[in-house]
Amino acid sequence: MAAPPSFLWTRRIFLTALTVFVLLPVYVMLSSSLKPLEDVSDKFQWIPSGLTLRPYADIWETVPLADYFVNSLIVSGAATVCSVVIAVFAAYAVSRYDFRGKRVFTVTVLSTQMFPGILFLLPLFLIYVNIGSATGIALFGSRGGLILTYLTFSLPFSIWMLIGYFDSIPRDLDEAAKVDGCGPIGALFRVIVPAAVPGIVAVAVYAFMTAWGEVLFASVMTNDTTRTLAVGLQGYSTLNDVYWNQIMAASLVVSVPVVAGFLLLQRYLVAGLTAGAVK
Amino acid sequence: MTTTAVSRHDRSGPGTKRRQDRPGAKRTTRRSGRLRHISLPYLLLLPALLLELLVHLVPMLMGIVMSFKELTQFYLSNWSAAPWAGLDNFRIAVDFDAPIGEALLKSFLTTCLFTVCSVGLCWLIGTAAAVFLQEKFRGRGLLRTLFLVPYALPVYAAVITWVFMFQRDNGLVNHVLHDQLGIGDNPAFWLVGDNAFWALLTVSVWKGWPFAFLTLMAGLQNIPRDMYEAAALDGAGVWKQIRHITLPSLRPVNQVLVLVLFLWTFNDFNTPFVLFGKAAPESADLISLHIYQSSFQTWNFGTGSAMSVLLLLFLLVVTGVYLLVTSRGKKAKARA
C-alpha cells in the first residue's frame, strides 16, 4: 500500500517531536549524572563541559542507597510473587466456574481501582497499628506491612487482565487434561498456566512496577531501616546543597532494573493486554 | 467427613437417583469430588478476597465511619472513642463560603480541569502514536520501545528529573525558553504560582500517554487486515482508512481506556507529591494531595475522611453515568 506524502510527512514530524519529548528527561538524567556539582548548580548546559563518574561513587555514601535498594527489591519482589499467585487462582475461578457471587466479586474487585488512595491511608495505618498492638505482628513500619499493601494495589488489574487471558484459552484444553486424569488444580498448573505465560508475565511486570514506584504509602509506613528507594531518594537534598548530579545518578540507577526488565518483557505485555484488558 | 458421607448415602436407600451399579468407595470419591467442585471457586478466591477486605474494603468502611466522627489527633490511638460529629464534617467540607470548603471546591475544580486536559492529551498522543506505528517501517521497533520508557520509569525517578528541569536557575526549561529563545524578561518560576499547573500537566502527560499507546497498540492488533485490503481495493487512501476503519474499531478499547485514565489521573497522588512536596501551589493543588495536606495540617482526620467520601461519591457517579452511556451506545449498535 503506497502511503501519500501527506501521511508520511505528518508521521515523520509527529514521531520526531514525540521522540524528543519522551527522551528529553532521559537525556537530562544521563548527562547531569555525569557532571560535577558546580556544573549542575549553574546554568544548564546541553553539552557537559566536564565529565566525571564521581556522582556514581558518591550516591552510595551520601545516603545508604544500597540498603534502600535491598528493601525495595524485597518488598517489590515479594509483593509481585504473592500478587501473581493470588491473581492466577482468582482469575481461574472466575474464568472457569459459575458460582454464586461471581459478579459481585468481579465488580467489587474492579471498583477498588477507583478508591482514592487517600481514603484508606489513615484507616489502614490505624488497622496496622492496632493489629500490631493486639498480636505483636509488626505491620506498621515493617516490610511485611508494605508487601501486604502493595500486593493489593496491582491485584484488581491483574485479576481483570488474567480473566480475559484465561477466557481466550480454549476450554477443550482443560477438558482434555481432566480426561487425562488431572484435577482442577492440576489442569490449572499443567495447561492454563503454561498457555497463559505472556499474560502472567505482563501481570508480574505490572505488579513489580507498581510496587517499585509507589510513594505515598512508602513515605508513611516505613522507618529508617525499612525505607524504600521512593523515600530514600529525598535524602540527596540537604539544607545547604541539592546534589542534583547525585540525584540524577541515583534516579538512573534505581530505574535500570525496572526499565530493563520492562523493555525485555514488553512483547509479553502487549500480548497480555491484547488478550486481557482489551477484550 | 468421608465416612459420614458414606453412611448418609447408604442410609438414603433405593429411592436415590444415584447410580447404584458403582461400588460404594467409588461413589464417595465422586461425591466429595462434587463437594469440592462446588466450593473450589470460593477457595481459589479466598486469598484475593481476604486481602481486598483487609486492605481496601475494611479501611474504606472505616474511612466512612471516621467521616462521621470528630477524629482529632487526641483520638488516634483509640479512634472508636472519638465523639460522633454527625454530618458536621460534611457541612464543613461543603461550606464553600468558609476557608476549608472554599479551598476544597477550588482544588476540586482544578482537578477536574487538570484531568480533562491530561486524559485528553494522553489519549490524543497515544492514538496518534499507535496509528502511526501500525505499519511497518524502518525504526518502528526502536520507537515502540523508546515510547514505553516514561511508563517504565519509576514515578519518583522520572518526576524528580522534571523537578530538576523546571528549576528556575539551573533547569533546562528556562535555559531553552529564556536563554535560548528569549521568552520573558526574567526566568520564570515553574513549580510555584500559576505556571505550576502547566508544569504538572506536562509531567502527567509525559508519564501517562504511553499507557494509552500500549493499550491502543494492543487494540489495533485485533483489527483484521482484510478490512484494510478491502478498503484499499475500493480506493480508500490511508487517511480515509484511519477515519473509517481504525478509529471506529478502537471504540470499545477507548471506552475502557478513557475510564481507567480518568480514574488514575483524578486520584493521582504520586506525581504532584514528588513534584511539589507536601503542599502544592494553589494552581496545581490536586484533590488527593489537598486532602492529605489539609488532614495532616489541621490534624482533623474526620473532615479529611468526609472529603475523601465526597470524592468517592463523585467518582462513583461519574463512573456510573459513563458506564450507562457507553453500554447504551453498545446496545444501540447491536440493534442496528
Coordinates of C-alpha atoms in Angstrom, one line a residue:
Chain A
M1 CA 0.0 0.0 0.0
A2 CA 1.5 3.3 -1.0
A3 CA 1.0 6.0 1.6
P4 CA 0.6 9.6 0.3
P5 CA 3.3 12.2 1.2
S6 CA 0.9 14.0 3.4
F7 CA 0.7 10.9 5.6
L8 CA 4.4 10.3 5.5
W9 CA 5.3 13.9 6.5
T10 CA 2.8 14.1 9.2
R11 CA 4.1 10.8 10.6
R12 CA 7.7 11.9 10.4
I13 CA 7.1 15.3 12.1
F14 CA 4.9 13.8 14.8
L15 CA 7.2 10.9 15.7
T16 CA 10.2 13.2 15.8
A17 CA 8.6 15.7 18.1
L18 CA 7.3 12.9 20.3
T19 CA 10.7 11.2 20.5
V20 CA 12.3 14.5 21.6
F21 CA 9.6 15.0 24.3
V22 CA 10.0 11.4 25.5
L23 CA 13.8 11.4 25.6
L24 CA 14.4 14.9 27.0
P25 CA 14.2 13.9 30.7
V26 CA 16.3 10.7 29.9
Y27 CA 19.0 12.9 28.4
V28 CA 18.9 15.3 31.3
M29 CA 19.1 12.4 33.7
L30 CA 22.1 10.8 32.0
S31 CA 24.1 14.0 31.2
S32 CA 23.5 15.6 34.6
S33 CA 24.6 12.4 36.4
L34 CA 28.0 12.8 34.8
K35 CA 28.5 16.4 35.6
P36 CA 30.5 17.8 38.6
L37 CA 28.4 19.6 41.3
E38 CA 29.4 23.1 40.2
D39 CA 28.0 22.4 36.7
V40 CA 24.6 21.2 37.8
S41 CA 24.3 24.1 40.3
D42 CA 25.0 26.5 37.5
K43 CA 23.1 27.2 34.3
F44 CA 22.0 24.1 32.3
Q45 CA 24.4 23.1 29.6
W46 CA 23.3 20.9 26.7
I47 CA 26.9 19.6 26.3
P48 CA 28.6 19.0 29.6
S49 CA 31.9 20.8 29.8
G50 CA 33.5 18.2 32.1
L51 CA 32.6 14.6 32.6
T52 CA 33.0 12.7 35.8
L53 CA 31.9 9.4 37.3
R54 CA 32.2 10.7 40.8
P55 CA 28.4 11.0 41.4
Y56 CA 28.0 7.3 40.8
A57 CA 30.5 6.6 43.5
D58 CA 29.1 9.2 45.9
I59 CA 25.5 8.2 45.8
W60 CA 26.2 5.2 47.9
E61 CA 27.9 7.4 50.6
T62 CA 25.5 10.3 50.8
V63 CA 22.6 8.1 51.7
P64 CA 22.5 4.3 52.4
L65 CA 21.2 3.7 48.9
A66 CA 22.3 0.0 48.9
D67 CA 20.0 -0.6 52.0
Y68 CA 17.1 1.1 50.3
F69 CA 17.7 -0.9 47.2
V70 CA 17.6 -4.1 49.1
N71 CA 14.4 -3.0 50.9
S72 CA 12.8 -2.1 47.5
L73 CA 13.8 -5.4 46.0
I74 CA 12.5 -7.5 48.9
V75 CA 9.2 -5.6 49.1
S76 CA 8.5 -5.4 45.3
G77 CA 9.7 -8.9 44.7
A78 CA 7.6 -10.5 47.4
A79 CA 4.5 -8.3 46.5
T80 CA 4.9 -9.4 42.9
V81 CA 5.2 -13.1 43.6
C82 CA 2.2 -13.2 46.0
S83 CA 0.1 -11.0 43.8
V84 CA 0.7 -13.1 40.7
V85 CA -0.1 -16.4 42.5
I86 CA -3.3 -14.9 44.1
A87 CA -4.4 -13.4 40.9
V88 CA -3.9 -16.6 38.9
F89 CA -6.1 -18.5 41.4
A90 CA -8.8 -15.9 41.5
A91 CA -8.9 -15.4 37.7
Y92 CA -9.0 -19.2 37.2
A93 CA -12.1 -19.4 39.4
V94 CA -13.8 -16.6 37.6
S95 CA -12.9 -17.7 34.2
R96 CA -13.7 -21.4 34.6
Y97 CA -16.5 -21.7 37.1
D98 CA -20.0 -20.4 37.6
F99 CA -20.8 -19.7 41.2
R100 CA -23.0 -17.5 43.3
G101 CA -21.5 -14.1 43.9
K102 CA -19.2 -14.1 40.9
R103 CA -20.5 -10.8 39.6
V104 CA -20.4 -9.2 43.0
F105 CA -16.8 -10.4 43.3
T106 CA -15.6 -9.0 40.0
V107 CA -17.4 -5.7 40.4
T108 CA -16.1 -5.3 43.9
V109 CA -12.5 -6.0 42.9
L110 CA -12.7 -3.7 39.9
S111 CA -14.3 -0.9 41.9
T112 CA -11.4 -0.8 44.4
Q113 CA -9.5 0.6 41.5
M114 CA -11.4 3.8 41.8
F115 CA -10.9 4.4 45.5
P116 CA -8.9 7.4 46.2
G117 CA -5.7 6.1 48.0
I118 CA -6.1 8.9 50.5
L119 CA -9.4 7.5 51.7
F120 CA -7.8 4.4 53.1
L121 CA -4.4 5.6 54.0
L122 CA -5.3 6.6 57.6
P123 CA -7.7 3.7 58.3
L124 CA -5.1 1.3 57.0
F125 CA -2.5 2.9 59.2
L126 CA -4.8 2.6 62.2
I127 CA -5.6 -1.1 61.4
Y128 CA -1.9 -2.0 61.1
V129 CA -1.0 -0.2 64.4
N130 CA -3.9 -2.0 66.1
I131 CA -3.0 -5.4 64.7
G132 CA 0.5 -4.7 65.9
S133 CA -0.5 -3.9 69.5
A134 CA -3.0 -6.7 69.7
T135 CA -1.0 -9.6 68.2
G136 CA 2.6 -8.4 68.2
I137 CA 2.8 -8.8 64.4
A138 CA 4.6 -5.6 63.3
L139 CA 2.8 -4.5 60.1
F140 CA 3.4 -0.8 60.6
G141 CA 6.9 0.3 59.7
S142 CA 7.9 -3.2 58.6
R143 CA 8.5 -4.6 55.2
G144 CA 5.6 -7.1 55.7
G145 CA 3.0 -4.3 56.0
L146 CA 4.3 -2.7 52.9
I147 CA 4.2 -6.0 51.0
L148 CA 0.7 -6.7 52.1
T149 CA -0.4 -3.2 51.0
Y150 CA 1.4 -3.3 47.7
L151 CA 0.2 -6.7 46.6
T152 CA -3.4 -5.5 46.7
F153 CA -2.6 -2.4 44.5
S154 CA -1.9 -4.5 41.5
L155 CA -4.4 -7.2 42.3
P156 CA -7.5 -5.8 40.7
F157 CA -5.9 -5.0 37.4
S158 CA -4.0 -8.4 37.4
I159 CA -7.2 -10.4 38.1
W160 CA -9.1 -8.5 35.5
M161 CA -6.4 -8.9 32.9
L162 CA -5.9 -12.6 33.6
I163 CA -9.6 -13.3 33.4
G164 CA -9.6 -12.0 29.9
Y165 CA -6.5 -14.0 29.1
F166 CA -7.8 -17.3 30.6
D167 CA -11.1 -16.8 28.7
S168 CA -9.1 -16.8 25.5
I169 CA -7.6 -20.2 26.2
P170 CA -10.0 -22.9 24.8
R171 CA -11.8 -24.9 27.4
D172 CA -11.2 -28.0 25.4
L173 CA -7.6 -27.9 26.6
D174 CA -8.5 -28.2 30.3
E175 CA -11.3 -30.7 29.5
A176 CA -8.6 -32.8 27.8
A177 CA -6.4 -32.5 30.8
K178 CA -9.3 -33.6 33.1
V179 CA -9.9 -36.6 30.8
D180 CA -6.2 -37.5 31.2
G181 CA -6.7 -37.6 35.0
C182 CA -5.8 -34.0 36.1
G183 CA -7.8 -32.4 38.9
P184 CA -8.9 -28.8 38.5
I185 CA -5.7 -27.6 40.2
G186 CA -3.7 -30.0 38.0
A187 CA -5.4 -28.6 34.9
L188 CA -4.6 -25.1 36.1
F189 CA -0.9 -25.7 36.5
R190 CA -0.3 -28.1 33.6
V191 CA -2.5 -26.5 31.0
I192 CA -3.7 -23.0 31.8
V193 CA -0.6 -21.5 33.4
P194 CA 1.8 -22.7 30.6
A195 CA -0.6 -21.4 28.0
A196 CA -1.0 -18.1 29.7
V197 CA 2.7 -17.3 30.2
P198 CA 2.5 -13.9 28.3
G199 CA -0.4 -12.8 30.4
I200 CA 1.2 -13.9 33.6
V201 CA 4.5 -12.2 32.8
A202 CA 2.6 -9.0 31.9
V203 CA 0.8 -9.1 35.2
A204 CA 4.1 -9.7 37.1
V205 CA 5.8 -6.8 35.3
Y206 CA 2.9 -4.5 36.2
A207 CA 2.9 -5.6 39.8
F208 CA 6.6 -5.1 40.2
M209 CA 6.4 -1.6 38.6
T210 CA 3.5 -0.6 40.8
A211 CA 5.4 -1.6 44.0
W212 CA 8.7 -0.2 42.8
G213 CA 7.2 3.2 42.0
E214 CA 4.8 3.7 44.9
V215 CA 5.5 6.8 47.0
L216 CA 2.6 7.7 49.4
F217 CA 2.4 4.5 51.5
A218 CA 6.2 4.1 51.4
S219 CA 6.6 7.5 52.9
V220 CA 4.1 7.0 55.7
M221 CA 4.6 3.3 56.5
T222 CA 8.4 2.9 56.6
N223 CA 11.1 3.7 59.2
D224 CA 14.8 4.2 59.0
T225 CA 15.6 0.5 58.5
T226 CA 12.8 -0.4 56.1
R227 CA 12.9 2.8 53.9
T228 CA 12.5 2.1 50.2
L229 CA 14.0 3.9 47.2
A230 CA 10.9 6.0 46.7
V231 CA 11.6 7.7 50.1
G232 CA 15.3 7.3 50.2
L233 CA 15.9 9.5 47.1
Q234 CA 14.8 12.5 49.0
G235 CA 17.9 12.3 51.2
Y236 CA 20.1 13.9 48.5
S237 CA 18.7 17.4 49.2
T238 CA 20.2 18.8 52.3
L239 CA 19.6 22.2 53.8
N240 CA 22.8 23.5 52.3
D241 CA 23.0 21.8 48.9
V242 CA 20.9 19.9 46.5
Y243 CA 23.1 17.3 44.9
W244 CA 21.4 17.3 41.6
N245 CA 24.1 15.2 39.9
Q246 CA 23.8 12.6 42.6
I247 CA 20.0 12.7 42.4
M248 CA 20.2 12.1 38.7
A249 CA 22.7 9.3 39.1
A250 CA 20.7 7.6 41.7
S251 CA 17.5 8.0 39.7
L252 CA 19.2 6.3 36.8
V253 CA 20.5 3.5 38.9
V254 CA 17.1 2.8 40.5
S255 CA 15.4 3.0 37.1
V256 CA 17.7 0.5 35.4
P257 CA 16.2 -2.7 36.9
V258 CA 12.6 -1.9 36.0
V259 CA 13.2 -0.3 32.7
A260 CA 15.5 -3.1 31.5
G261 CA 13.0 -5.7 32.8
F262 CA 10.1 -3.9 31.2
L263 CA 11.7 -3.4 27.8
L264 CA 12.8 -7.0 27.7
L265 CA 9.3 -8.2 28.6
Q266 CA 7.3 -5.6 26.7
R267 CA 6.4 -8.1 24.0
Y268 CA 4.6 -10.1 26.6
L269 CA 2.9 -7.0 27.9
V270 CA 1.4 -6.2 24.6
A271 CA 0.4 -9.8 24.1
G272 CA -1.1 -9.9 27.6
L273 CA -3.0 -6.7 27.0
T274 CA -4.3 -7.9 23.7
A275 CA -5.9 -11.0 25.2
G276 CA -6.8 -9.5 28.5
A277 CA -7.6 -5.9 29.2
V278 CA -8.6 -5.1 25.7
K279 CA -11.4 -7.6 25.3
Chain B
M1 CA -16.1 -36.5 56.8
T2 CA -15.7 -39.2 54.3
T3 CA -17.3 -41.8 56.5
T4 CA -20.3 -39.7 57.3
A5 CA -20.8 -39.1 53.7
V6 CA -20.8 -42.9 53.0
S7 CA -23.2 -43.7 55.8
R8 CA -25.5 -41.0 55.0
H9 CA -25.5 -42.0 51.4
D10 CA -26.1 -45.7 52.3
R11 CA -29.0 -44.8 54.5
S12 CA -30.6 -42.9 51.7
G13 CA -31.7 -46.3 50.3
P14 CA -33.1 -47.2 47.0
G15 CA -35.1 -44.1 46.4
T16 CA -32.0 -42.0 45.4
K17 CA -31.2 -41.3 41.8
R18 CA -27.6 -42.1 42.3
R19 CA -26.1 -44.7 40.0
Q20 CA -26.3 -47.9 42.1
D21 CA -24.1 -50.0 39.8
R22 CA -20.9 -48.4 41.1
P23 CA -19.1 -49.8 44.2
G24 CA -19.6 -47.7 47.3
A25 CA -16.0 -46.5 47.6
K26 CA -16.0 -45.1 44.1
R27 CA -19.3 -43.3 44.9
T28 CA -17.8 -41.5 47.9
T29 CA -14.8 -40.1 46.0
R30 CA -17.2 -38.9 43.3
R31 CA -19.4 -37.3 45.9
S32 CA -16.6 -35.5 47.8
G33 CA -15.3 -34.5 44.4
R34 CA -18.6 -32.9 43.7
L35 CA -18.5 -31.1 47.0
R36 CA -15.0 -29.8 46.2
H37 CA -16.2 -28.8 42.8
I38 CA -18.8 -26.5 44.4
S39 CA -16.5 -24.9 47.0
L40 CA -13.4 -24.8 44.8
P41 CA -14.0 -21.4 43.2
Y42 CA -14.6 -19.9 46.7
L43 CA -11.3 -21.5 47.9
L44 CA -9.5 -20.1 44.9
L45 CA -10.9 -16.6 45.5
L46 CA -10.3 -16.7 49.3
P47 CA -6.8 -15.1 49.3
A48 CA -7.8 -12.3 46.9
L49 CA -11.0 -11.7 48.9
L50 CA -9.3 -11.6 52.3
L51 CA -6.7 -9.2 51.0
E52 CA -9.2 -6.9 49.3
L53 CA -11.2 -6.9 52.6
L54 CA -8.2 -6.1 54.8
V55 CA -6.5 -3.5 52.6
H56 CA -9.4 -2.0 50.7
L57 CA -12.9 -2.7 51.9
V58 CA -12.5 -2.6 55.7
P59 CA -10.3 0.6 55.6
M60 CA -12.9 2.1 53.3
L61 CA -15.7 1.4 55.6
M62 CA -13.6 2.7 58.5
G63 CA -13.0 5.8 56.5
I64 CA -16.7 6.3 56.0
V65 CA -17.3 5.8 59.8
M66 CA -14.5 8.2 60.5
S67 CA -16.1 10.8 58.4
F68 CA -18.9 11.0 60.9
K69 CA -16.6 11.4 63.8
E70 CA -14.7 14.2 65.4
L71 CA -11.4 12.5 64.9
T72 CA -8.5 14.7 66.0
Q73 CA -5.0 13.6 67.0
F74 CA -6.1 13.0 70.6
Y75 CA -8.2 10.0 69.5
L76 CA -5.7 8.5 67.1
S77 CA -4.7 5.7 69.4
N78 CA -8.3 4.8 70.1
W79 CA -10.2 6.1 67.2
S80 CA -13.5 4.4 68.0
A81 CA -13.7 6.5 71.2
A82 CA -13.9 9.7 69.2
P83 CA -17.2 11.5 69.7
W84 CA -19.8 11.5 66.9
A85 CA -20.0 14.5 64.8
G86 CA -23.0 13.6 62.7
L87 CA -22.9 15.5 59.5
D88 CA -20.6 18.3 60.8
N89 CA -17.6 17.1 58.9
F90 CA -19.5 17.1 55.6
R91 CA -21.0 20.5 56.4
I92 CA -17.5 21.9 56.9
A93 CA -16.3 20.3 53.7
V94 CA -19.1 21.8 51.6
D95 CA -19.4 25.2 53.2
F96 CA -17.9 27.0 50.3
D97 CA -18.0 30.4 52.0
A98 CA -15.6 29.3 54.7
P99 CA -11.9 28.8 54.0
I100 CA -11.8 25.0 54.2
G101 CA -14.8 24.4 51.9
E102 CA -13.6 27.2 49.5
A103 CA -10.2 25.6 49.2
L104 CA -11.7 22.2 48.7
L105 CA -14.0 23.5 45.9
K106 CA -11.1 25.2 44.2
S107 CA -9.0 22.1 44.4
F108 CA -11.8 20.0 43.1
L109 CA -12.3 22.4 40.1
T110 CA -8.6 22.5 39.4
T111 CA -8.5 18.6 39.5
C112 CA -11.4 18.4 37.0
L113 CA -9.8 20.8 34.6
F114 CA -6.4 19.1 35.0
T115 CA -7.9 15.6 34.5
V116 CA -9.8 16.6 31.3
C117 CA -6.7 18.2 29.8
S118 CA -4.4 15.3 30.9
V119 CA -6.7 12.5 29.8
G120 CA -7.5 14.3 26.5
L121 CA -3.8 14.8 25.6
C122 CA -2.7 11.3 26.7
W123 CA -5.5 9.8 24.6
L124 CA -4.7 12.0 21.6
I125 CA -0.9 11.4 21.6
G126 CA -1.4 7.7 22.4
T127 CA -3.8 7.3 19.5
A128 CA -1.7 9.2 17.0
A129 CA 1.5 7.2 18.0
A130 CA -0.3 3.9 17.9
V131 CA -1.8 4.7 14.4
F132 CA 1.5 5.9 13.0
L133 CA 3.3 2.9 14.3
Q134 CA 0.8 0.4 12.9
E135 CA 2.5 0.0 9.5
K136 CA 6.0 -1.5 9.3
F137 CA 8.8 1.0 8.5
R138 CA 12.4 1.3 9.4
G139 CA 12.9 2.2 13.1
R140 CA 9.4 1.2 14.1
G141 CA 10.6 -1.4 16.6
L142 CA 13.0 1.1 18.2
L143 CA 10.4 3.8 18.5
R144 CA 8.0 1.4 20.0
T145 CA 10.5 0.5 22.7
L146 CA 11.5 4.1 23.3
F147 CA 8.0 5.3 23.7
L148 CA 7.4 2.9 26.6
V149 CA 10.3 4.4 28.6
P150 CA 8.3 7.0 30.5
Y151 CA 5.8 4.3 31.5
A152 CA 8.6 2.0 32.8
L153 CA 10.5 4.6 34.8
P154 CA 9.6 4.7 38.5
V155 CA 7.4 7.8 39.2
Y156 CA 9.8 9.3 41.7
A157 CA 12.9 9.0 39.5
A158 CA 11.1 10.4 36.5
V159 CA 9.3 13.2 38.3
I160 CA 12.4 14.3 40.2
T161 CA 14.1 14.7 36.9
W162 CA 11.3 17.0 35.8
V163 CA 11.7 18.9 39.1
F164 CA 15.3 19.5 38.1
M165 CA 14.3 20.5 34.6
F166 CA 11.8 23.0 36.0
Q167 CA 14.4 24.6 38.4
R168 CA 14.4 28.4 37.9
D169 CA 18.1 29.0 37.8
N170 CA 19.7 25.7 36.7
G171 CA 16.9 23.9 34.8
L172 CA 16.6 23.0 31.2
V173 CA 13.2 24.5 30.6
N174 CA 14.3 28.1 31.5
H175 CA 17.6 27.6 29.7
V176 CA 15.7 26.9 26.5
L177 CA 12.8 29.3 26.9
H178 CA 14.6 32.3 28.4
D179 CA 18.3 32.0 27.4
Q180 CA 17.9 30.4 24.0
L181 CA 14.5 31.6 22.8
G182 CA 14.5 34.8 24.7
I183 CA 10.9 34.5 26.0
G184 CA 10.2 36.7 29.0
D185 CA 12.3 39.3 30.8
N186 CA 13.1 37.1 33.7
P187 CA 13.4 33.3 34.0
A188 CA 10.0 32.1 35.1
F189 CA 9.2 30.1 38.2
W190 CA 7.6 26.8 37.2
L191 CA 7.0 25.0 40.5
V192 CA 5.3 27.9 42.3
G193 CA 2.5 30.2 41.2
D194 CA 0.2 29.8 38.2
N195 CA 2.8 28.1 36.0
A196 CA 2.7 25.1 38.2
F197 CA -0.5 23.9 36.5
W198 CA 1.3 23.6 33.2
A199 CA 4.4 22.0 34.7
L200 CA 2.2 19.4 36.4
L201 CA 0.2 18.8 33.2
T202 CA 3.4 18.4 31.2
V203 CA 4.7 15.8 33.6
S204 CA 1.4 14.0 33.8
V205 CA 1.0 13.7 30.0
W206 CA 4.6 12.7 29.6
K207 CA 4.1 9.9 32.2
G208 CA 0.6 8.9 31.2
W209 CA 0.4 8.8 27.4
P210 CA 2.4 5.6 26.9
F211 CA -0.3 3.6 28.7
A212 CA -2.8 4.8 26.1
F213 CA -0.3 4.0 23.4
L214 CA 0.3 0.5 24.8
T215 CA -3.4 -0.3 25.1
L216 CA -4.3 1.1 21.7
M217 CA -1.5 -0.7 20.1
A218 CA -2.9 -3.9 21.5
G219 CA -6.4 -2.9 20.3
L220 CA -5.0 -2.3 16.8
Q221 CA -3.8 -5.9 16.6
N222 CA -7.4 -7.1 16.7
I223 CA -8.4 -5.3 13.5
P224 CA -8.4 -7.9 10.7
R225 CA -6.0 -7.0 7.9
D226 CA -8.5 -7.8 5.1
M227 CA -10.7 -4.9 6.2
Y228 CA -7.9 -2.6 5.1
E229 CA -7.3 -4.6 1.9
A230 CA -11.0 -4.4 1.0
A231 CA -11.0 -0.6 1.7
A232 CA -7.8 -0.2 -0.4
L233 CA -9.5 -2.1 -3.3
D234 CA -12.4 0.3 -3.0
G235 CA -9.9 3.2 -3.5
A236 CA -9.8 4.5 0.1
G237 CA -6.5 6.2 0.9
V238 CA -4.6 5.9 4.2
W239 CA -6.3 8.8 5.9
K240 CA -9.8 7.5 4.9
Q241 CA -8.9 4.1 6.2
I242 CA -7.8 5.5 9.5
R243 CA -11.0 7.5 9.8
H244 CA -13.4 4.8 8.7
I245 CA -11.7 1.6 9.9
T246 CA -9.1 2.2 12.5
L247 CA -10.8 4.8 14.7
P248 CA -14.3 3.1 14.8
S249 CA -12.7 -0.3 15.5
L250 CA -10.9 1.2 18.5
R251 CA -14.1 2.4 20.2
P252 CA -14.5 -0.5 22.7
V253 CA -10.9 -0.2 23.7
N254 CA -11.2 3.6 24.1
Q255 CA -14.2 3.2 26.4
V256 CA -12.2 1.2 28.9
L257 CA -9.1 3.2 28.4
V258 CA -10.7 6.6 29.0
L259 CA -12.3 5.4 32.2
V260 CA -9.1 3.9 33.5
L261 CA -7.1 7.0 32.6
F262 CA -9.7 9.2 34.2
L263 CA -9.7 7.3 37.5
W264 CA -5.9 7.2 37.6
T265 CA -5.4 10.8 36.8
F266 CA -8.1 12.1 39.1
N267 CA -6.7 10.1 42.1
D268 CA -3.1 10.6 41.3
F269 CA -1.1 11.5 44.3
N270 CA 2.4 10.5 43.5
T271 CA 3.1 13.0 40.7
P272 CA 2.1 16.2 42.5
F273 CA 3.6 14.8 45.7
V274 CA 7.1 14.3 44.2
L275 CA 6.8 17.5 42.0
F276 CA 5.8 19.9 44.7
G277 CA 6.4 18.2 48.1
K278 CA 3.6 18.1 50.7
A279 CA 2.0 21.4 49.7
A280 CA 1.3 22.1 46.1
P281 CA 0.8 25.7 44.8
E282 CA -2.8 26.7 44.5
S283 CA -2.9 26.5 40.7
A284 CA -1.9 22.8 40.8
D285 CA -3.4 21.7 44.1
L286 CA -4.9 18.3 43.1
I287 CA -7.5 16.9 45.3
S288 CA -5.7 13.8 46.7
L289 CA -2.7 15.9 47.8
H290 CA -5.1 18.6 49.1
I291 CA -7.0 16.2 51.3
Y292 CA -3.7 14.7 52.6
Q293 CA -2.2 18.0 53.3
S294 CA -5.2 19.6 54.9
S295 CA -5.8 16.5 57.1
F296 CA -2.2 16.4 58.4
Q297 CA -2.1 20.2 58.7
T298 CA -5.1 20.6 60.9
W299 CA -4.9 17.0 62.3
N300 CA -8.7 16.8 61.7
F301 CA -9.0 13.4 60.2
G302 CA -12.8 13.4 60.4
T303 CA -13.1 16.3 58.0
G304 CA -10.4 14.8 55.8
S305 CA -12.3 11.5 55.7
A306 CA -15.5 13.4 54.8
M307 CA -13.7 15.0 51.9
S308 CA -12.5 11.6 50.7
V309 CA -16.0 10.2 51.0
L310 CA -17.4 13.0 48.9
L311 CA -14.6 12.4 46.4
L312 CA -15.5 8.7 46.2
L313 CA -19.2 9.6 45.7
F314 CA -18.3 11.9 42.9
L315 CA -16.2 9.2 41.2
L316 CA -19.0 6.6 41.7
V317 CA -21.5 8.9 40.0
V318 CA -19.2 9.8 37.1
T319 CA -18.2 6.1 36.5
G320 CA -21.9 5.0 36.7
V321 CA -23.0 7.6 34.2
Y322 CA -20.1 6.8 32.0
L323 CA -20.8 3.0 32.0
L324 CA -24.5 3.7 31.4
V325 CA -23.8 5.9 28.4
T326 CA -21.2 3.6 26.8
S327 CA -23.3 0.5 27.3
R328 CA -26.4 2.2 25.8
G329 CA -24.2 3.1 22.8
K330 CA -23.2 -0.6 22.6
K331 CA -26.8 -1.7 22.7
A332 CA -27.9 0.8 20.1
K333 CA -25.1 -0.5 17.9
A334 CA -26.1 -4.1 18.5
R335 CA -29.7 -3.3 17.5
A336 CA -28.7 -1.5 14.3

